Tab-separated table of C-alpha atoms in Angstrom:
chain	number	residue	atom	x	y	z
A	1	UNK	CA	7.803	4.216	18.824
A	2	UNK	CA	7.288	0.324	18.918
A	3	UNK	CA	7.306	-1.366	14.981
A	4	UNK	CA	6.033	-4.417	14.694
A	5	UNK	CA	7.621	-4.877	11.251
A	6	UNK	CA	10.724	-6.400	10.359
A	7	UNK	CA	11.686	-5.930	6.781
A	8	UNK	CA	12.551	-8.822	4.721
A	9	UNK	CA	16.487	-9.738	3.633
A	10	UNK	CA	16.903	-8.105	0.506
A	11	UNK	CA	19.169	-11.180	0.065
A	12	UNK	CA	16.015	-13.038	0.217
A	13	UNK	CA	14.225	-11.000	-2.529
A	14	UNK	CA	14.079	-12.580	-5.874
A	15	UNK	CA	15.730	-11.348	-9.262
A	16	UNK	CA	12.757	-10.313	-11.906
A	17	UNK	CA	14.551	-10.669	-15.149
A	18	UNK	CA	13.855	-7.842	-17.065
A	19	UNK	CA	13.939	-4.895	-14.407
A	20	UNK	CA	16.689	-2.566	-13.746
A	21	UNK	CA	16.873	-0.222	-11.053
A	22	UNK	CA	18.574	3.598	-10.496
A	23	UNK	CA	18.472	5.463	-7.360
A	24	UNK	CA	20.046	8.462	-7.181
A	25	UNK	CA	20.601	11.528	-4.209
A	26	UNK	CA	18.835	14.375	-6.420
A	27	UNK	CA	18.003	16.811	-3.694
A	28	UNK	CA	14.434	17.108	-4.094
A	29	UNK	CA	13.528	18.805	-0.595
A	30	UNK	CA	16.376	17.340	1.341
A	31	UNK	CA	20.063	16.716	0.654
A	32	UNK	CA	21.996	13.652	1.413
A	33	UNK	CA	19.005	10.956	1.349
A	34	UNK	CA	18.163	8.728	-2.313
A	35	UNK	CA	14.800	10.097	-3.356
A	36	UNK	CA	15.026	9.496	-6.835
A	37	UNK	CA	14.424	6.088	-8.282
A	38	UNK	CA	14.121	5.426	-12.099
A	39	UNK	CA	13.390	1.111	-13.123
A	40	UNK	CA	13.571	0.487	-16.389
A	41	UNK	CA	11.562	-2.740	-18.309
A	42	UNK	CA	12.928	-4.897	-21.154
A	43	UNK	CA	10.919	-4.720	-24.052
A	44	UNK	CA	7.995	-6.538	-24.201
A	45	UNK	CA	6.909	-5.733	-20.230
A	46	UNK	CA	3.891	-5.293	-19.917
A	47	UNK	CA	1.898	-3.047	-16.946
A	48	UNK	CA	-1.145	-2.312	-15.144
A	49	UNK	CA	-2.407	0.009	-12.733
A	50	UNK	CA	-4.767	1.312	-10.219
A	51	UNK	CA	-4.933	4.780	-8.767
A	52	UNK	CA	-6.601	7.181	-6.265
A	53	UNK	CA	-10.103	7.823	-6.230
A	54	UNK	CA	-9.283	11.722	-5.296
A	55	UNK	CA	-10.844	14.169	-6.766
A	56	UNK	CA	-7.822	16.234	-6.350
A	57	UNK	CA	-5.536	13.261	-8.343
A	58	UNK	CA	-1.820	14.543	-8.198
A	59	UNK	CA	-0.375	15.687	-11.293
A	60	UNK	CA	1.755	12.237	-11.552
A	61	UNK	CA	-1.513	9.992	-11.310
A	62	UNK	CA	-3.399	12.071	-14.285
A	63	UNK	CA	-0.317	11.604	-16.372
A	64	UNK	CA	-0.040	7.697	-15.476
A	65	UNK	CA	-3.915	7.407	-16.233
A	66	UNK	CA	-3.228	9.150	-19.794
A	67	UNK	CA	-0.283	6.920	-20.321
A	68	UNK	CA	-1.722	3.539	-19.337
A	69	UNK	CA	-4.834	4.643	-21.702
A	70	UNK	CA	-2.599	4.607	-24.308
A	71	UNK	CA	-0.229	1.799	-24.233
A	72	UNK	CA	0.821	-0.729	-22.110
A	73	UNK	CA	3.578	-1.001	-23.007
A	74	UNK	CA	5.757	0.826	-20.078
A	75	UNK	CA	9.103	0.692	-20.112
A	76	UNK	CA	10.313	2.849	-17.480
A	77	UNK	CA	9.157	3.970	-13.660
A	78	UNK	CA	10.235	7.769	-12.427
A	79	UNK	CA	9.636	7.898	-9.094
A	80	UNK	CA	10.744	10.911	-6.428
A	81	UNK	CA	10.283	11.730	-2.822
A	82	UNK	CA	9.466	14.517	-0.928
A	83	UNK	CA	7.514	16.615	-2.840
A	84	UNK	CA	3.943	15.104	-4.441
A	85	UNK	CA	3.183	17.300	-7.026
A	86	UNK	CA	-0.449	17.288	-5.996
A	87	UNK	CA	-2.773	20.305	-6.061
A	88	UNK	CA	-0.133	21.968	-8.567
A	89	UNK	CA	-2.585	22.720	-11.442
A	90	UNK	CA	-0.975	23.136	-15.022
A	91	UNK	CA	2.530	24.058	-13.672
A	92	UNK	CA	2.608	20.431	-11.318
A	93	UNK	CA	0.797	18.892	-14.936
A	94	UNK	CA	3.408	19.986	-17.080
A	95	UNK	CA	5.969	18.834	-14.730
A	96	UNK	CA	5.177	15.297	-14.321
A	97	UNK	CA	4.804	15.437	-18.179
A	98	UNK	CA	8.251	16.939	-18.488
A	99	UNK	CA	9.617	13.965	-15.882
A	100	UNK	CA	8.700	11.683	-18.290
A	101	UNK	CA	10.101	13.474	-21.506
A	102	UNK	CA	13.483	13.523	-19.630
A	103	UNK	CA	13.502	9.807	-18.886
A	104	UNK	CA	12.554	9.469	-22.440
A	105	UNK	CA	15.476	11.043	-23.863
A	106	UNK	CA	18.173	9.825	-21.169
A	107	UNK	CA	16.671	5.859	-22.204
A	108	UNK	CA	15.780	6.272	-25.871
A	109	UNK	CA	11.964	5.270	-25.167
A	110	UNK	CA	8.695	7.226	-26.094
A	111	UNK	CA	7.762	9.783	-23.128
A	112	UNK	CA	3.920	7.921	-23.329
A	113	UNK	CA	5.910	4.589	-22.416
A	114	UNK	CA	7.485	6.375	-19.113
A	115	UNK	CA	5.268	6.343	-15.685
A	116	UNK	CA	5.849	8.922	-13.257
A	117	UNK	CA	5.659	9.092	-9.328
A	118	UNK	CA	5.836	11.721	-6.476
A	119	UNK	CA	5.232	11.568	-2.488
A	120	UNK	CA	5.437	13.906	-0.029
A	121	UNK	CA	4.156	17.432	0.777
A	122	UNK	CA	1.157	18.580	-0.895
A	123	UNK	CA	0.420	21.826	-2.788
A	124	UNK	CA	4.623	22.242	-3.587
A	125	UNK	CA	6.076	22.503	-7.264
A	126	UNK	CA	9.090	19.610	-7.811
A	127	UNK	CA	12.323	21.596	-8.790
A	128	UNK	CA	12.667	20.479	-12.257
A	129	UNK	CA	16.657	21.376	-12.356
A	130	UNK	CA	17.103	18.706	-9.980
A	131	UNK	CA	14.225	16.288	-10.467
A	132	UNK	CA	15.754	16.094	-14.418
A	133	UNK	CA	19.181	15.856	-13.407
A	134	UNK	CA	18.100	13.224	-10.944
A	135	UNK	CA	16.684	11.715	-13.932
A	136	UNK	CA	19.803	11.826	-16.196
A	137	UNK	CA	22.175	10.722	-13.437
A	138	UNK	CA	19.812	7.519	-12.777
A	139	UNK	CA	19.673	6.892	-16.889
A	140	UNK	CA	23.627	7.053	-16.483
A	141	UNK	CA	23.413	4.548	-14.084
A	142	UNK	CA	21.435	1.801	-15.877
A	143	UNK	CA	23.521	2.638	-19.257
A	144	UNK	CA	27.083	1.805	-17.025
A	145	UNK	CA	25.161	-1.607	-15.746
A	146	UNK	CA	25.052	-0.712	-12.286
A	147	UNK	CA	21.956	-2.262	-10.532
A	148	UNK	CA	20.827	-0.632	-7.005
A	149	UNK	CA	19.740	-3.304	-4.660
A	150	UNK	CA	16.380	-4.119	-3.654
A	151	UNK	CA	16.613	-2.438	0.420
A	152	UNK	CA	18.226	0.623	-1.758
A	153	UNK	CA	15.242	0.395	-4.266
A	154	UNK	CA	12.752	0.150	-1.705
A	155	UNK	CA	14.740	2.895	1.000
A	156	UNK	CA	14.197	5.335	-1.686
A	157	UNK	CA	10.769	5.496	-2.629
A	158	UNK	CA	10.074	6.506	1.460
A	159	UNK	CA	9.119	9.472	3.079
A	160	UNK	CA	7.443	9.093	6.666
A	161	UNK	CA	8.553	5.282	7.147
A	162	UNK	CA	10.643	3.739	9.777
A	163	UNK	CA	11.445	0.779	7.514
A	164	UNK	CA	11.367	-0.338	4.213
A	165	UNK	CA	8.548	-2.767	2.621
A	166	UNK	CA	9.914	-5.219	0.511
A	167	UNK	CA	8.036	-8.468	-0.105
A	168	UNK	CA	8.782	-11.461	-2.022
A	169	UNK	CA	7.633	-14.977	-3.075
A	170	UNK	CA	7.954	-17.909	-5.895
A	171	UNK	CA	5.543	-19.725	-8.013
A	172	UNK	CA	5.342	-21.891	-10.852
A	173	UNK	CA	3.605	-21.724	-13.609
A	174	UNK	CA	3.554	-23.520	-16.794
A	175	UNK	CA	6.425	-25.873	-15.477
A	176	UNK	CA	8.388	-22.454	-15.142
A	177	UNK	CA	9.711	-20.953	-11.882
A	178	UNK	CA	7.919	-17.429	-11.554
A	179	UNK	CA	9.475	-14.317	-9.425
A	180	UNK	CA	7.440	-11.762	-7.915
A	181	UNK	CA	8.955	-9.453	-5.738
A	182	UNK	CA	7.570	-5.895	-4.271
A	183	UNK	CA	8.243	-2.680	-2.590
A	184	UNK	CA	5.479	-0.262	-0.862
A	185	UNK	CA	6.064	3.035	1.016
A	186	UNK	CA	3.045	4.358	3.894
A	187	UNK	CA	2.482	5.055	6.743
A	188	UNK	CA	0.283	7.846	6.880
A	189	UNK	CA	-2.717	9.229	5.294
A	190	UNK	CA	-3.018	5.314	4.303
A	191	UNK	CA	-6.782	4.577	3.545
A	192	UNK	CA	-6.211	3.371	-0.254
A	193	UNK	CA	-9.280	3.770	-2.067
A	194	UNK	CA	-8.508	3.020	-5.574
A	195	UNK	CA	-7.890	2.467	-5.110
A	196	UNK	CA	0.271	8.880	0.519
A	197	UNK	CA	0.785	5.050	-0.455
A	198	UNK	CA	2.759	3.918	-3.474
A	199	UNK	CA	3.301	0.491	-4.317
A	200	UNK	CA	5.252	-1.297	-7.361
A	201	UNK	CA	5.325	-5.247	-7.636
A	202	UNK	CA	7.416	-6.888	-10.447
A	203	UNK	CA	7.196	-10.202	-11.990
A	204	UNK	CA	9.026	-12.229	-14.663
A	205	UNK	CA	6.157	-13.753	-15.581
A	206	UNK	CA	4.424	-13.893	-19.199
A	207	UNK	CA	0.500	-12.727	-19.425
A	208	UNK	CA	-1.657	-10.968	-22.102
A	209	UNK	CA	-1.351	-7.157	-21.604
A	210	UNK	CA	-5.276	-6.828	-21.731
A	211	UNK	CA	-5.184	-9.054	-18.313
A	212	UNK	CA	-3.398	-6.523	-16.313
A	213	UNK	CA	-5.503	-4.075	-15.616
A	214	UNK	CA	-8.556	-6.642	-14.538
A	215	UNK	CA	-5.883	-8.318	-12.538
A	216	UNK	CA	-4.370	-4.921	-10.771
A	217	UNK	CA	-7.997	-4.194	-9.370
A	218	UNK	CA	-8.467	-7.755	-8.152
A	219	UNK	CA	-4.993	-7.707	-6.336
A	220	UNK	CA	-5.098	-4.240	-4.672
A	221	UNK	CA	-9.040	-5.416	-3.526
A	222	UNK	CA	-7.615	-8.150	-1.668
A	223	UNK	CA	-4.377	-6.682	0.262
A	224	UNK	CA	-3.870	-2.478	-0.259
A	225	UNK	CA	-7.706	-1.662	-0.200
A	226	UNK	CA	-7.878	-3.884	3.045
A	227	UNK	CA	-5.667	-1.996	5.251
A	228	UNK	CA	-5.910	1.591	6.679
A	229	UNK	CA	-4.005	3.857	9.213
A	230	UNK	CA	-5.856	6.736	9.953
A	231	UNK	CA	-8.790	6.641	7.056
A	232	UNK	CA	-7.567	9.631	4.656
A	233	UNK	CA	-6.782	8.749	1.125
A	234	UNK	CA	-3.817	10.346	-0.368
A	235	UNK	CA	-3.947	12.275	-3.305
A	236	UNK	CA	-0.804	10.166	-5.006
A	237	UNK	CA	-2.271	6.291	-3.831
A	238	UNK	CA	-0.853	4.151	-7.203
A	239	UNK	CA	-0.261	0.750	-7.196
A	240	UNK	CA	1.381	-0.871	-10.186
A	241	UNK	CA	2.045	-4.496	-11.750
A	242	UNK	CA	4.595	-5.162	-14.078
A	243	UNK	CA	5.444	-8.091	-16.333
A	244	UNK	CA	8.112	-8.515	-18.203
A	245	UNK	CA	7.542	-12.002	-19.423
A	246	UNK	CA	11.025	-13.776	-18.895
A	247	UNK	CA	10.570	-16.273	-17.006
A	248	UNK	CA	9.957	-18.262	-20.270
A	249	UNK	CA	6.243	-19.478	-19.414
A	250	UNK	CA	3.818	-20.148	-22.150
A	251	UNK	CA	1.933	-16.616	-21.554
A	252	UNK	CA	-1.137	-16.232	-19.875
A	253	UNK	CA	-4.616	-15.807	-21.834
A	254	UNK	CA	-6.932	-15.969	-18.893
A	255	UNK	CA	-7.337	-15.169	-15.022
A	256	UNK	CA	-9.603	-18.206	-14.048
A	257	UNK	CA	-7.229	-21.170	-15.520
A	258	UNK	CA	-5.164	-22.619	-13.542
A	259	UNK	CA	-1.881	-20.511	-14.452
A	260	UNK	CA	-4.012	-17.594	-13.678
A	261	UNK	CA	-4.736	-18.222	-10.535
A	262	UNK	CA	-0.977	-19.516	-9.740
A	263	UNK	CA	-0.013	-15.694	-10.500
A	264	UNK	CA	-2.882	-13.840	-9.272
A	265	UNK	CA	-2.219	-15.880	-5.573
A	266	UNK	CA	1.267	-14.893	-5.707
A	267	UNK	CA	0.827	-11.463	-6.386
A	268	UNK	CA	-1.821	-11.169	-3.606
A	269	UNK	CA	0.350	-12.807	-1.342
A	270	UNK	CA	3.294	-9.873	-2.244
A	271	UNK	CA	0.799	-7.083	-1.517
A	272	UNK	CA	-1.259	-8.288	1.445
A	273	UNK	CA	2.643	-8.177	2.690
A	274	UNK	CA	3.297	-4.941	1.240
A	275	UNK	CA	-0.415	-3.832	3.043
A	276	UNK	CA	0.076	-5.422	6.434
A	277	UNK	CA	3.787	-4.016	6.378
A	278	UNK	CA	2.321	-0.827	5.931
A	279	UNK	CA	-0.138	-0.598	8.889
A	280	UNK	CA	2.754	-2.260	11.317
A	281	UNK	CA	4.627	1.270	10.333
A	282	UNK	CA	1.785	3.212	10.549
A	283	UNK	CA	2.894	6.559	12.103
A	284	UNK	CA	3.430	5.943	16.107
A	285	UNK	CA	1.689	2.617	15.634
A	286	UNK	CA	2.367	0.233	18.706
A	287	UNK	CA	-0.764	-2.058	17.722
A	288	UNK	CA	-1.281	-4.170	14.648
A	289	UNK	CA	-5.375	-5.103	14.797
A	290	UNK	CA	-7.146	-7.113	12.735
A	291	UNK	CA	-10.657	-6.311	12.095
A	292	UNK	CA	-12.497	-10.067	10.768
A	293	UNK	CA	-16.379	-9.518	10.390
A	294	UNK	CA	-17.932	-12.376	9.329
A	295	UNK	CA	-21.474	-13.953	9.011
A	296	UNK	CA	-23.019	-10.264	7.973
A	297	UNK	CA	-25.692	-10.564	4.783
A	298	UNK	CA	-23.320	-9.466	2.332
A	299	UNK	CA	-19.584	-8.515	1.967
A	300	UNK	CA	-20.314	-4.650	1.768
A	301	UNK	CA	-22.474	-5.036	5.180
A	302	UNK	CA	-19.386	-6.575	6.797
A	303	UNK	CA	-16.913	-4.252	4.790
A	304	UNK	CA	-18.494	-1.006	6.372
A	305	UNK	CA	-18.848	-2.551	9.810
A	306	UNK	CA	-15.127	-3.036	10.009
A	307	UNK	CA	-14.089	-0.201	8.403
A	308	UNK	CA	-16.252	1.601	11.290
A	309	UNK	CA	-14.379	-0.168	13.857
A	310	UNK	CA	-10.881	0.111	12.522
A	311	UNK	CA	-11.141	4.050	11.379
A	312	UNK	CA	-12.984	4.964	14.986
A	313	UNK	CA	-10.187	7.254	16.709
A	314	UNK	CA	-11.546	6.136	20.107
A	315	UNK	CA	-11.205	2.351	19.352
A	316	UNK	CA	-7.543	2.937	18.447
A	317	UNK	CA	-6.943	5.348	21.470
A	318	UNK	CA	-7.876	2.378	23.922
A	319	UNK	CA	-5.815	-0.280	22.301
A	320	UNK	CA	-2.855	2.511	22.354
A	321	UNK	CA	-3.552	2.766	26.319
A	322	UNK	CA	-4.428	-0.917	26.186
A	323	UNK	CA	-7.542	-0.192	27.824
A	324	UNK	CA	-10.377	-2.720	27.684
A	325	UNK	CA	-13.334	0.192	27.412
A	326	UNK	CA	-14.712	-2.396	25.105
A	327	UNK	CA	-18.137	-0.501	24.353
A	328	UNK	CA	-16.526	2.111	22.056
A	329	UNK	CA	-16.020	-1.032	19.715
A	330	UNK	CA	-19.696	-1.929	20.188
A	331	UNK	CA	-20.789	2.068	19.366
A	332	UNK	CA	-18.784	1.641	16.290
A	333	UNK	CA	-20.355	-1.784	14.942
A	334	UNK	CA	-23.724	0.084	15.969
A	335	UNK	CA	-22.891	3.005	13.674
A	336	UNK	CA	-21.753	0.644	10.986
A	337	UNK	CA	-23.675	-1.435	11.197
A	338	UNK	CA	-27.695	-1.437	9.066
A	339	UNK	CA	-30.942	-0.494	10.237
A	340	UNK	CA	-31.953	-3.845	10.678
A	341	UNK	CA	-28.838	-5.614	12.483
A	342	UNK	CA	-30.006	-7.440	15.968
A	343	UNK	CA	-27.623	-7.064	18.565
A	344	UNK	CA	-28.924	-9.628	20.955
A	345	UNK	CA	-27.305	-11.914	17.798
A	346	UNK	CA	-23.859	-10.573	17.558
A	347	UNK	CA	-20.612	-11.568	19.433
A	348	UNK	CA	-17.403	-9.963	19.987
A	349	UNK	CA	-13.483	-11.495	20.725
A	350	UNK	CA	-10.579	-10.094	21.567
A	351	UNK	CA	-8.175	-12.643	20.186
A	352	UNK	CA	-9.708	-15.710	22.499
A	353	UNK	CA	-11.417	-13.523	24.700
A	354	UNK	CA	-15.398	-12.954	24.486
A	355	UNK	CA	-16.054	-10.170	25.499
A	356	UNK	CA	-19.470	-9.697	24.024
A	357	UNK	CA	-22.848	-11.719	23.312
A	358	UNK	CA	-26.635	-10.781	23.216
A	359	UNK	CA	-26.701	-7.205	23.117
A	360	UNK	CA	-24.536	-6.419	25.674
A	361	UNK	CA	-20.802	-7.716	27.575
A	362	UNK	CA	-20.362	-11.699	28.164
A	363	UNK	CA	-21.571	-13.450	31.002
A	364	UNK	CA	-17.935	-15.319	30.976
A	365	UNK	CA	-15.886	-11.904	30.269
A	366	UNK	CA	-13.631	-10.483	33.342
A	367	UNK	CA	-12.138	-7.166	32.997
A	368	UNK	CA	-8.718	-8.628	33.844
A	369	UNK	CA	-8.889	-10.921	30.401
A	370	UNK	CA	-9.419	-8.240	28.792
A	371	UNK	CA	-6.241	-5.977	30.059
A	372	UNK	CA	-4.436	-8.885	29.056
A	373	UNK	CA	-5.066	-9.248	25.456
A	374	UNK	CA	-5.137	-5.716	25.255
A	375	UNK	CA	-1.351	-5.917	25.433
A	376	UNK	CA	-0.344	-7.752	22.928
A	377	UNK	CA	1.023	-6.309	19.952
A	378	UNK	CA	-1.292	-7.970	17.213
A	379	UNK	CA	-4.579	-8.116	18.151
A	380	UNK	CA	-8.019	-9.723	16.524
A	381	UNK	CA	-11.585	-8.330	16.894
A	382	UNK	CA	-13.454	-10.590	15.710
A	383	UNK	CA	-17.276	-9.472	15.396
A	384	UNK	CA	-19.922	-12.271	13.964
A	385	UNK	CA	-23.140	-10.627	13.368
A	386	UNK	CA	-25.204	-14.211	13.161
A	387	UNK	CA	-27.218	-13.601	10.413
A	388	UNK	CA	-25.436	-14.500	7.012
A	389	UNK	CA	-22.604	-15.994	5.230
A	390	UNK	CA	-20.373	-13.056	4.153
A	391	UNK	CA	-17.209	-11.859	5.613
A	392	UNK	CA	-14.447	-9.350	5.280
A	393	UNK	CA	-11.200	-8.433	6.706
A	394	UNK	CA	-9.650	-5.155	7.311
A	395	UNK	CA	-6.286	-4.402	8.924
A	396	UNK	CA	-5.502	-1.122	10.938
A	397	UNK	CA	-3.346	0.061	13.778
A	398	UNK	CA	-3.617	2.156	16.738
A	399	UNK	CA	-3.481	5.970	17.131
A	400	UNK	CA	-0.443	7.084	19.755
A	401	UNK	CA	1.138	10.030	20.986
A	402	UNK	CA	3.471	9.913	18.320
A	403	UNK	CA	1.071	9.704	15.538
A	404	UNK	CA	-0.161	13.404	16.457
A	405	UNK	CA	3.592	14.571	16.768
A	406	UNK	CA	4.544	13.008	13.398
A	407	UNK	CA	2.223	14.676	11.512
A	408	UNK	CA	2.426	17.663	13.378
A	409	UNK	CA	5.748	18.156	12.557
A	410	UNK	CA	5.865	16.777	8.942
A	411	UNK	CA	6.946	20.009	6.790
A	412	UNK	CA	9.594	20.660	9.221
């Protein structure tokens, strides 16, 4: 299995002021491996969030919505591997609920102010006895002052990953030096659609609690619902921003002034690095493609023309086998593509390579080029339809042997 990903230095990652972190070996499905992490908020932290668009929403992401309705004013994180509580009915309801009661008592919060997390297998109850001593023994943790670090914080929140996502970055705002620092787990059944992907990103920064929410939706549009794996959504996909405000900046009143946009870019530079980092782990991925449509009518045209090439299991089969059998990306733009889209006016690239023009392969194209680029390890098809100003960008990997085996073997 080739990754493409390096994870950062968690010597690197910045302090947020005003987050503590717990992770604990609770046993969930496996022994001997942190799978429970609890992060607790100062007062005054504020949060947002955006969730799956499932129909079969895990227990955790019902409770979160219900929370998050209600205040939002979190001030604690439960989060546990191995077991998603999704497709549990009451029982997997009750539980997350219960999670969050537990956390409640061990920090001397409100159970509404406590979010709760799960990833792993589907249509499994958590084991309560050791999710809520998981829970306590985290609680301990934060009470004695001891602080897990960031490659521990973000090591425990995976399941099928080879490597940790951890993302990081500086602003300033207000004359005020701003952290924001991240962690994501994926790396299958990644299509966020919100939106199994979770993904938490923390800043010190101060902003009006009723921006969050606009401003979660805008971030995880620009990085998280950009990438994709292998196109299914995940019943658990959450993706949360927290604030807690101590950075000491005068605090935030509106997205589109200039503070606004400091924080908004920095967060969206976090989680396009959380995203990317993501689809460079994708299960067996050897190939990190970039899918850039541009000059399509409007942004949903060019949206659902990528999308077409990047979920298309025989695109990613060829750039697995690095094989330039180029007109399986031309069936897919055809299929994504509108009624009224003329081919004679589109183009295709590989990278530098044209390998496409006027309804059919480029007069200038040799099969050899296109071998070549096909080896690389990051790779850009770049598709102009000629006929507007609009563009988007989608980022997906390729489908190996491994991917199939991976999967195939997950319960075991």
């Amino acid at each position: 299995m080739t990754v493409s990903y390096a994870p950062l230095d968690p010597a690197k990652a910045y302090t947020v002021a005003g987050v503590s972190f717990a992770a604990v070996q609770a046993h969930v499905r496996k022994p001997n491996r942190y799978d429970m992490l609890v992060a607790e908020f100062a007062e005054g932290t504020v949060v947002g969030g955006v969730f799956t668009q499932s129909r079969f929403a895990a227990a955790p992401v019902q409770v979160c919505r219900t929370h998050l309705s209600r205040t939002s004013a979190i001030r604690a994180l439960v989060i546990n591997t191995g077991i998603a509580n999704a497709a549990t009915g009451e029982l997997g309801l009750s539980n997350a609920q219960a999670s969050c009661l537990t956390a409640a008592n061990a920090l001397g919060i409100k159970d509404v102010q406590v979010l709760p997390f799960s990833t792993g297998v589907i249509l499994e109850h958590l084991p309560m006895d050791r999710i809520n001593a998981g829970i306590d023994a985290a609680a301990a943790e934060l009470k004695a002052g001891k602080r897990a670090p960031w490659d521990r914080v973000a090591q425990t929140i995976m399941t099928t990953d080879t490597v940790y996502k951890l993302a990081s970055t500086q602003t300033t705002i207000g004359g005020k030096t701003v952290n924001v620092t991240g962690i994501a787990k994926g790396a299958g059944m990644i299509q966020p659609n919100m939106a199994t992907m979770l993904s938490f990103v923390f800043t010190d920064a101060a902003i009006a609690a009723e921006l969050l929410q606009p401003l979660a939706k805008r971030t995880a549009d620009a990085s998280f619902n950009r990438v994709t794996v292998d196109g299914d959504t995940s019943t658990n996909d959450s993706y949360i921003i927290a604030a807690t405000g101590k950075a000491g900046n005068a605090s935030i009143t509106s997205l589109e002034g200039a503070d606004g946009i400091a924080l908004a870019a920095a967060l969206e530079k976090v989680s396009l690095e959380l995203a990317q980092a993501i689809v460079r782990d994708g299960e067996g991925a050897t190939k990190f493609m970039t899918i850039a449509v541009k000059s399509g009518k409007d942004v949903a045209e060019c949206d659902r023309i990528a999308r077409a090439v990047a979920h298309s299991p025989l695109v990613k089969t060829a750039f697995f086998a690095s094989d330039p059998n180029l007109g399986r990306i031309l069936a897919a733009v055809g299929y994504g593509a509108p009624a009224d889209l003329d081919p004679s006016k589109v183009t295709v690239h590989l990278n530098d390579v044209l390998v496409a023009e006027k309804g059919g392969r480029a007069a200038s194209y040799r099969e050899e080029d296109g071998a070549r680029t096909m080896k690389n390890a990051d790779i850009t098809v770049a598709i102009d339809l000629g006929r507007g100003s609009a563009a988007q960008t989608i980022y997906t990997c390729d489908f190996s042997c491994d991917y199939v085996k991976i999967n195939a073997e997950y319960r075991s």
